[in-house]
CSV table of C-alpha atoms in Angstrom, one decimal:
chain,number,residue,atom,x,y,z
A,1,UNK,CA,97.5,134.9,176.3
A,2,UNK,CA,93.5,135.2,177.8
A,3,UNK,CA,92.4,132.0,179.7
A,4,UNK,CA,89.3,131.9,177.5
A,5,UNK,CA,91.8,131.2,174.3
A,6,UNK,CA,93.1,128.6,176.4
A,7,UNK,CA,89.2,127.4,177.2
A,8,UNK,CA,88.7,127.0,173.4
A,9,UNK,CA,91.6,125.2,172.6
A,10,UNK,CA,90.4,122.8,175.6
A,11,UNK,CA,87.0,122.4,173.6
A,12,UNK,CA,88.3,121.7,170.6
A,13,UNK,CA,90.9,119.1,171.8
A,14,UNK,CA,88.0,117.7,173.6
A,15,UNK,CA,86.4,116.5,170.8
A,16,UNK,CA,89.6,114.2,169.7
A,17,UNK,CA,89.3,112.2,172.8
A,18,UNK,CA,89.1,108.4,173.0
A,19,UNK,CA,85.8,107.7,175.1
A,20,UNK,CA,84.5,104.7,174.3
A,21,UNK,CA,83.4,103.3,177.8
A,22,UNK,CA,83.0,106.5,180.0
A,23,UNK,CA,81.4,108.4,177.1
A,24,UNK,CA,83.1,111.0,179.2
A,25,UNK,CA,85.0,113.4,177.0
A,26,UNK,CA,87.7,115.9,178.5
A,27,UNK,CA,89.9,118.0,177.1
A,28,UNK,CA,93.0,120.4,178.1
A,29,UNK,CA,95.1,123.0,177.4
A,30,UNK,CA,98.3,124.1,179.3
A,31,UNK,CA,100.0,127.1,178.6
A,32,UNK,CA,103.9,127.4,178.9
A,33,UNK,CA,106.2,130.2,179.8
A,34,UNK,CA,107.7,129.8,176.3
A,35,UNK,CA,104.0,131.0,175.2
A,36,UNK,CA,103.7,127.5,173.6
A,37,UNK,CA,100.1,125.8,173.8
A,38,UNK,CA,100.2,121.8,174.5
A,39,UNK,CA,96.5,120.0,174.3
A,40,UNK,CA,95.3,116.8,175.4
A,41,UNK,CA,92.5,114.7,175.7
A,42,UNK,CA,91.9,111.7,177.7
A,43,UNK,CA,92.4,108.3,176.0
A,44,UNK,CA,90.7,105.2,177.2
A,45,UNK,CA,92.0,101.6,177.0
A,46,UNK,CA,89.6,98.1,177.6
A,47,UNK,CA,92.1,97.6,180.7
A,48,UNK,CA,90.9,100.7,182.4
A,49,UNK,CA,94.5,101.6,184.5
A,50,UNK,CA,96.1,102.3,181.3
A,51,UNK,CA,93.5,104.8,180.8
A,52,UNK,CA,95.3,108.6,180.6
A,53,UNK,CA,93.6,112.4,181.3
A,54,UNK,CA,93.6,115.3,179.5
A,55,UNK,CA,95.3,116.4,181.9
A,56,UNK,CA,98.1,114.2,181.8
A,57,UNK,CA,98.0,114.0,178.0
A,58,UNK,CA,99.0,118.0,178.0
A,59,UNK,CA,101.6,117.4,180.3
A,60,UNK,CA,103.3,114.4,179.6
A,61,UNK,CA,103.3,116.2,175.5
A,62,UNK,CA,104.8,119.6,177.3
A,63,UNK,CA,107.3,117.4,178.9
A,64,UNK,CA,108.4,115.6,176.2
A,65,UNK,CA,109.0,118.3,174.0
A,66,UNK,CA,111.4,120.1,176.5
A,67,UNK,CA,109.1,122.1,178.5
A,68,UNK,CA,109.2,122.7,181.9
A,69,UNK,CA,107.8,126.1,182.9
A,70,UNK,CA,104.5,126.0,183.0
A,71,UNK,CA,102.0,129.4,183.0
A,72,UNK,CA,98.5,128.1,183.5
A,73,UNK,CA,96.0,124.8,182.2
A,74,UNK,CA,92.4,124.9,181.4
A,75,UNK,CA,90.4,121.9,181.5
A,76,UNK,CA,86.9,121.4,180.3
A,77,UNK,CA,83.7,118.7,180.4
A,78,UNK,CA,80.1,118.8,179.8
A,79,UNK,CA,79.4,118.6,183.2
A,80,UNK,CA,77.0,120.4,185.8
A,81,UNK,CA,80.0,122.3,187.6
A,82,UNK,CA,83.6,123.0,186.6
A,83,UNK,CA,85.6,120.0,185.9
A,84,UNK,CA,87.6,119.0,188.6
A,85,UNK,CA,90.8,116.7,187.9
A,86,UNK,CA,91.3,113.5,189.4
A,87,UNK,CA,93.7,112.4,192.1
A,88,UNK,CA,95.9,111.6,189.8
A,89,UNK,CA,96.1,114.2,187.8
A,90,UNK,CA,96.6,116.9,190.8
A,91,UNK,CA,99.5,114.8,191.9
A,92,UNK,CA,101.2,115.3,188.3
A,93,UNK,CA,99.9,118.7,188.6
A,94,UNK,CA,102.0,119.3,191.5
A,95,UNK,CA,105.1,118.0,190.6
A,96,UNK,CA,105.2,120.2,187.4
A,97,UNK,CA,103.2,123.1,188.7
A,98,UNK,CA,104.2,126.5,190.6
A,99,UNK,CA,101.9,126.6,193.8
A,100,UNK,CA,100.8,130.0,192.6
A,101,UNK,CA,99.6,128.9,188.9
A,102,UNK,CA,96.2,129.3,187.7
A,103,UNK,CA,94.1,126.0,186.7
A,104,UNK,CA,91.1,127.2,184.9
A,105,UNK,CA,88.2,124.6,185.3
A,106,UNK,CA,85.1,124.8,183.1
A,107,UNK,CA,82.1,123.2,181.6
A,108,UNK,CA,80.5,123.4,178.4
A,109,UNK,CA,77.9,125.7,179.7
A,110,UNK,CA,81.0,128.2,180.6
A,111,UNK,CA,80.8,128.2,184.2
A,112,UNK,CA,84.2,128.9,185.2
A,113,UNK,CA,86.1,128.3,188.1
A,114,UNK,CA,90.0,129.5,188.7
A,115,UNK,CA,92.2,127.9,191.2
A,116,UNK,CA,96.0,128.1,192.5
A,117,UNK,CA,97.5,125.0,192.2
A,118,UNK,CA,98.1,125.3,195.9
A,119,UNK,CA,94.4,125.3,196.4
A,120,UNK,CA,93.8,122.4,194.0
A,121,UNK,CA,96.0,119.5,196.2
A,122,UNK,CA,97.4,121.3,199.2
A,123,UNK,CA,99.6,119.4,201.5
A,124,UNK,CA,101.0,117.5,198.1
A,125,UNK,CA,103.4,115.1,197.7
A,126,UNK,CA,106.7,116.5,196.3
A,127,UNK,CA,109.8,116.1,194.7
A,128,UNK,CA,111.9,117.1,197.9
A,129,UNK,CA,109.5,114.6,200.5
A,130,UNK,CA,111.9,111.8,198.9
A,131,UNK,CA,115.3,113.2,200.5
């Protein structure tokens, strides 16, 4: 599957975002090793700390469905530059993604920046750090 297809899936799900407070819809599409695509959009809440970003929604849906291996992800928002994930999303991504996995960051102007997980969050906290 091309990353352009993932980007289009992220754009579609972005339209489902629940963003009454920020008015900042984000979409994400995650490709699993098995070939399935999981999408997510950000879902806000009046109690801001319980808001969940698009990237984490897609990851959590995949994990809940039994998927554990991922090959790439696309993230899209209406920004001037390709949208970067927040710090919380980067940490969750570091937990579940291989350090060589590509994350395609984009915007509605079709600017794309593809980065490897290890470059998105260098020196990340890992499960092995708990041992």
